[in-house]
Coordinates of C-alpha atoms in Angstrom, one line a residue:
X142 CA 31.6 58.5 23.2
X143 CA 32.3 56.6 20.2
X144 CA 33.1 53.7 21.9
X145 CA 30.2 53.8 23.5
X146 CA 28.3 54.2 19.8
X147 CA 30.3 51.3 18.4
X148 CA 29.1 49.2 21.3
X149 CA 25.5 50.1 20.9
X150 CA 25.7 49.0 17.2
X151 CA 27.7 45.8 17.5
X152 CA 25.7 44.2 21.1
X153 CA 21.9 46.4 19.8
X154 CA 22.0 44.8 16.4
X155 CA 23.2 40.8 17.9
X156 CA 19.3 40.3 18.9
X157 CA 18.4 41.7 15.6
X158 CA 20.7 39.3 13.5
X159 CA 19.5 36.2 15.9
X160 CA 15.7 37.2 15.4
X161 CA 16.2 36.9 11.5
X162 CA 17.8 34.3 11.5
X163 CA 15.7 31.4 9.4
X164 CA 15.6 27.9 10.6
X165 CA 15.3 25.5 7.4
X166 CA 12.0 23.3 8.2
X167 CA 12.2 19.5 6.7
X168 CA 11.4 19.1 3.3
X169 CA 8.9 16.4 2.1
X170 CA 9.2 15.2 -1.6
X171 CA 6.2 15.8 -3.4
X172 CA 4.3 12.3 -4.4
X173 CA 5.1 10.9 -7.8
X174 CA 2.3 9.7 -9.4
X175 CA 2.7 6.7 -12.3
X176 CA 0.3 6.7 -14.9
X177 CA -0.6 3.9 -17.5
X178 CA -3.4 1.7 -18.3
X179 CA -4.7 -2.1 -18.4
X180 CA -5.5 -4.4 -21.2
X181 CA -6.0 -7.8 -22.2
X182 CA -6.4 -9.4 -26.1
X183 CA -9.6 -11.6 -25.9
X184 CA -12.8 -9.5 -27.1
X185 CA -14.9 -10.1 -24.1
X186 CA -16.6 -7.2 -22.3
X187 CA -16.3 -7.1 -18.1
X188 CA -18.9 -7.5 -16.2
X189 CA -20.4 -4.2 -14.7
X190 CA -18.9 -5.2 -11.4
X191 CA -15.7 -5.8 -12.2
X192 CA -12.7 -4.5 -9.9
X193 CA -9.2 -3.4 -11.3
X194 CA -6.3 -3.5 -8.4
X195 CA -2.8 -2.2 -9.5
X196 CA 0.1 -2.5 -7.5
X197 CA 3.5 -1.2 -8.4
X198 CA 5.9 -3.1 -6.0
X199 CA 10.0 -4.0 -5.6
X200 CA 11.0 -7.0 -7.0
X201 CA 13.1 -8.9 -4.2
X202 CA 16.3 -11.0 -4.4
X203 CA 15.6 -14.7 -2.8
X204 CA 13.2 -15.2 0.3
X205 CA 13.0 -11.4 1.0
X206 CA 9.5 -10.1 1.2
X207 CA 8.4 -7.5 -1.6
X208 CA 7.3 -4.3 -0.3
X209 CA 4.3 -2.9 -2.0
X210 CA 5.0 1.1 -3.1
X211 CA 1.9 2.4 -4.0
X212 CA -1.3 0.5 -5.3
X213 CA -4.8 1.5 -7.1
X214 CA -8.5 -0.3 -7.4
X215 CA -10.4 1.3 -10.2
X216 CA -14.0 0.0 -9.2
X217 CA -15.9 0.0 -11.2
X218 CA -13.6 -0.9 -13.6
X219 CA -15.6 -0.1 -16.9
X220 CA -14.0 -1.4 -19.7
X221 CA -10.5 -2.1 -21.4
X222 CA -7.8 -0.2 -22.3
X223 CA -8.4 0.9 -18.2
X224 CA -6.4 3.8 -17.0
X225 CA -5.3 4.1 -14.1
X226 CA -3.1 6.2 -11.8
X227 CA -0.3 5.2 -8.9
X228 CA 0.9 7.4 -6.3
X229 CA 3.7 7.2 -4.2
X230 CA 6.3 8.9 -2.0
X231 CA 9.7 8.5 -4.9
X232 CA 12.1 8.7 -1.5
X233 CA 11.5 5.5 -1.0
X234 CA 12.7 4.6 -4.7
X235 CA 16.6 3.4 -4.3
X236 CA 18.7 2.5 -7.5
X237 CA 19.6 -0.8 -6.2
X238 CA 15.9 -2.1 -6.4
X239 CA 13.9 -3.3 -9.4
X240 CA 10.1 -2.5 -9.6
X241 CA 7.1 -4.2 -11.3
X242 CA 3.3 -3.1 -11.8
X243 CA 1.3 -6.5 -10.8
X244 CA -2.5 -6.0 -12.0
X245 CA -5.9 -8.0 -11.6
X246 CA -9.6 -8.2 -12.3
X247 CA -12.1 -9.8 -10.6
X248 CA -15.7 -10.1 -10.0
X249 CA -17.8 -10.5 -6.3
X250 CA -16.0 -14.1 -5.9
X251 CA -13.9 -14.7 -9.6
X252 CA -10.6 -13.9 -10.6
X253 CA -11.2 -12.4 -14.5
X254 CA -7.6 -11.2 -15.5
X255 CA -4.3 -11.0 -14.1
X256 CA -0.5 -10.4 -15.1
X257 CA 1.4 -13.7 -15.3
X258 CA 5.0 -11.9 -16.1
X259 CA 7.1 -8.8 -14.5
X260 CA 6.1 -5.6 -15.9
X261 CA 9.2 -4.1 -15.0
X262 CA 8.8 -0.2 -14.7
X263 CA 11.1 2.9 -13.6
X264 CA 8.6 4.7 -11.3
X265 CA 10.9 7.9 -11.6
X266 CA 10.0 7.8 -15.2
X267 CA 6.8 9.6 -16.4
X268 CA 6.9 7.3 -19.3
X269 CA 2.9 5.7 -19.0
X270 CA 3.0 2.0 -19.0
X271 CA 1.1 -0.6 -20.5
X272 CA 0.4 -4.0 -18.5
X273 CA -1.3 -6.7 -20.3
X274 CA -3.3 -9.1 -18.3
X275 CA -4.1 -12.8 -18.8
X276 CA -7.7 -14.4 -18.3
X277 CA -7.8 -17.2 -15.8
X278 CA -9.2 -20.3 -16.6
X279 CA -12.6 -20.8 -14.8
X280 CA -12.4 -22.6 -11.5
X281 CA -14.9 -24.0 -9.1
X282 CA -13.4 -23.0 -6.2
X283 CA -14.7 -19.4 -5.8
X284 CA -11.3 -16.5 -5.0
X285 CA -12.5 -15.4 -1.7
X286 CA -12.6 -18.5 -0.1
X287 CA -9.2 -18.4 -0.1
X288 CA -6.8 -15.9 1.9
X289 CA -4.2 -16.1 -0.9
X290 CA -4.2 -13.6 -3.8
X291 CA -7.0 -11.9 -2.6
X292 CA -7.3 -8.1 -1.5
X293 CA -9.1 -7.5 1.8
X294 CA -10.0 -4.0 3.4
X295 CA -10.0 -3.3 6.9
X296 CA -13.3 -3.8 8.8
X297 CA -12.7 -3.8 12.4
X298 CA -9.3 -3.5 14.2
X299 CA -8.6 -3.7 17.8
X300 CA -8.8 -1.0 20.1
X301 CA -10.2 1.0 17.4
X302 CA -13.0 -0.2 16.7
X303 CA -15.1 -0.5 13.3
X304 CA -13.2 1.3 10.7
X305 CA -15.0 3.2 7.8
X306 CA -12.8 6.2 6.6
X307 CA -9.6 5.5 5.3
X308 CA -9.6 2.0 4.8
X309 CA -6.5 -0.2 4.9
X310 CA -5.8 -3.5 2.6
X311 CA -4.4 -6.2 3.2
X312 CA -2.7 -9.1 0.6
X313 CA -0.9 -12.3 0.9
X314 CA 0.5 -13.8 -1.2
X315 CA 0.9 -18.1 -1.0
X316 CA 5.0 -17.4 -1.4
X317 CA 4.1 -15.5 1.9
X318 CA 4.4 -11.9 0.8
X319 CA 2.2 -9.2 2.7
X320 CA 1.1 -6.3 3.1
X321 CA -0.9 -3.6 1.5
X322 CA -2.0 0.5 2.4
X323 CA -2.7 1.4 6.2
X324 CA -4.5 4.3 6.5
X325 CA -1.7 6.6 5.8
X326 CA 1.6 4.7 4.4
X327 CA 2.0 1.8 2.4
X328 CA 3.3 -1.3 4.3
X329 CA 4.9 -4.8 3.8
X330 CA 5.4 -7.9 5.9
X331 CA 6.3 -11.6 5.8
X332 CA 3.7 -14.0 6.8
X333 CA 4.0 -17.6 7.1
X334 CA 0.9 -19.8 7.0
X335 CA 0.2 -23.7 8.6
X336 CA -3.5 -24.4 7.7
X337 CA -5.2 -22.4 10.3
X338 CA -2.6 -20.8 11.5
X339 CA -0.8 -17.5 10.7
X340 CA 2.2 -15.6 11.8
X341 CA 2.8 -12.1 10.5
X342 CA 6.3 -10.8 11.3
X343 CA 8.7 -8.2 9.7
X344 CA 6.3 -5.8 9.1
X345 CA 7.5 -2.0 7.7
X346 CA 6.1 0.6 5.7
X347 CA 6.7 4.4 4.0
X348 CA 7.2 7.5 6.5
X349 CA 4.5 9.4 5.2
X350 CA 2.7 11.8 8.2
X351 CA -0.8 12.1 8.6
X352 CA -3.3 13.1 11.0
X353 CA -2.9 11.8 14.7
X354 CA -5.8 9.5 14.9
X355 CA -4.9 8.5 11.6
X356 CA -1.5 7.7 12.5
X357 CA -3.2 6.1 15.7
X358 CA -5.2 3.7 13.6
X359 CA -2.0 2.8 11.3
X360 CA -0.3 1.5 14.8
X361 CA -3.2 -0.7 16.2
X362 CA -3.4 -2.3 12.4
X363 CA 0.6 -3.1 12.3
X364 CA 0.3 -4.2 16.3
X365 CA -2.7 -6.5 15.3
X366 CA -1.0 -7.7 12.6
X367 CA 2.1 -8.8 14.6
X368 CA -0.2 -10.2 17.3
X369 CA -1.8 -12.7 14.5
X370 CA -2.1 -16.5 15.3
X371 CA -4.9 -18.1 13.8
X372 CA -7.3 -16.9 10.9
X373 CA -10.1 -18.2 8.8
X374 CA -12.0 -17.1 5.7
X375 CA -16.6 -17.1 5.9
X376 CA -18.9 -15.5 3.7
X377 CA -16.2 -13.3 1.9
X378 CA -15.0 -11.8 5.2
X379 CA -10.9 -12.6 6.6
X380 CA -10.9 -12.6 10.4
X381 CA -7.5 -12.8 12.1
X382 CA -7.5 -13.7 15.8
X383 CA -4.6 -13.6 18.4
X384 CA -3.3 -16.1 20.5
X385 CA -5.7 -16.0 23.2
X386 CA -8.9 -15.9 20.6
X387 CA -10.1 -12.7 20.4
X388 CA -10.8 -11.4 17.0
X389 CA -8.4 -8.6 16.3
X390 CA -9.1 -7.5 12.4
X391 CA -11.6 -7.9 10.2
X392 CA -11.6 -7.6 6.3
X393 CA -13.8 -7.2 4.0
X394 CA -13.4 -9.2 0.5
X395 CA -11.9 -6.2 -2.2
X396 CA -14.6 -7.7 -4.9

């Protein structure tokens, strides 16, 4: 009989004990948010439609693209000392790497303001940050003609469709560093540009989750982006076709 007791207590309880039994579920790092603000020392007031972008980036060694971390557009941008906030997922933050905040203003067609040296930040720190811009030189050769240094968002992407809600940016740079937000993470590519032509390659980004169709539109942009062969810049709009023709993104001029 007591056997029999013992046995109830040791085989009755085993479901029990596997029931309870808590299965840890991933964690995800909370976003880290760097704060600081924008200035410049002339005494001249923005125009009422001027932008602000912000990007805090990694500063790489040789050729190697620079992946962008987070970025910001204060629009309108109001007037200096502008704050502004970045947020980004710190797991992607490695020891090894230096960082930078990189910062413009510009207006419809002009660039205003922009950083000419490395505002070198610890994005782990909540230290805010000052970045000091430098006004450009009037030119007569508006920005957005040009594809470099010039921040575009989404319009249309292939086998999506028109896009409205998130939109995506896109940059490149004339050193042939690209990238920019998707609609969920933050991404970075190399590009390498021959007059018309364009080849995006390398392309990665954060690990951020969101939404499925999000997540669905995040794939057709990097896919279209890898499928990139010729591009040209009309009326303040980017279009990037593929090999065969076909117009596979659209951007809209930032400002």
């Amino acid at each position: 009989m007591l056997d029999r007791i013992a046995e109830f207590f040791i085989f009755g309880l085993m479901p029990l004990a596997v029931g309870m039994s808590v299965v840890p579920e991933p964690s995800v790092a909370a976003e880290k948010t760097l704060k600081g603000e924008v200035m410049y020392r002339e005494r001249i007031a923005l125009p009422p439609n001027a932008v602000l972008s912000v990007q805090l980036a990694d500063v790489p060694q040789a050729d190697a693209p620079a992946a962008i971390i987070g970025e910001r557009t204060v629009a309108p941008a109001g007037q200096v000392p502008i704050k502004f906030e970045i947020s980004f997922d710190p797991r992607v933050i490695r020891p090894d790497m230096t960082y930078a905040l990189e910062a413009r203003i510009t207006a419809v067609d002009r660039l205003l303001f922009v950083s000419d040296m490395r505002n070198q930040v610890d994005p782990l720190s909540d230290a805010p940050q000052t970045v000091m811009l430098k006004m450009v030189a009037p030119s007569d050769k508006p920005a957005a003609a040009s594809l470099f240094g010039q921040s575009w968002l989404v319009e249309y992407i292939d086998g999506i469709g028109v896009i409205t809600d998130p939109q995506a940016t896109f940059r490149i740079s004339e050193a042939g560093k690209a990238g920019g937000s998707g609609p969920c993470n933050v991404y970075f590519a190399t590009a390498k540009v021959d007059g018309a032509k364009i080849a995006i390659s390398g392309i990665g980004s954060t690990f951020k989750a969101c939404a499925p169709e999000i997540m669905a539109e995040e794939k057709a942009l990097f896919e279209a982006l890898a499928k990139a062969a010729s591009y040209h810049v009309d009326a303040g709009k980017l279009v990037i076709v593929d090999k065969d023709g076909r117009d596979i993104l659209r951007f809209n001029a930032a400002s």
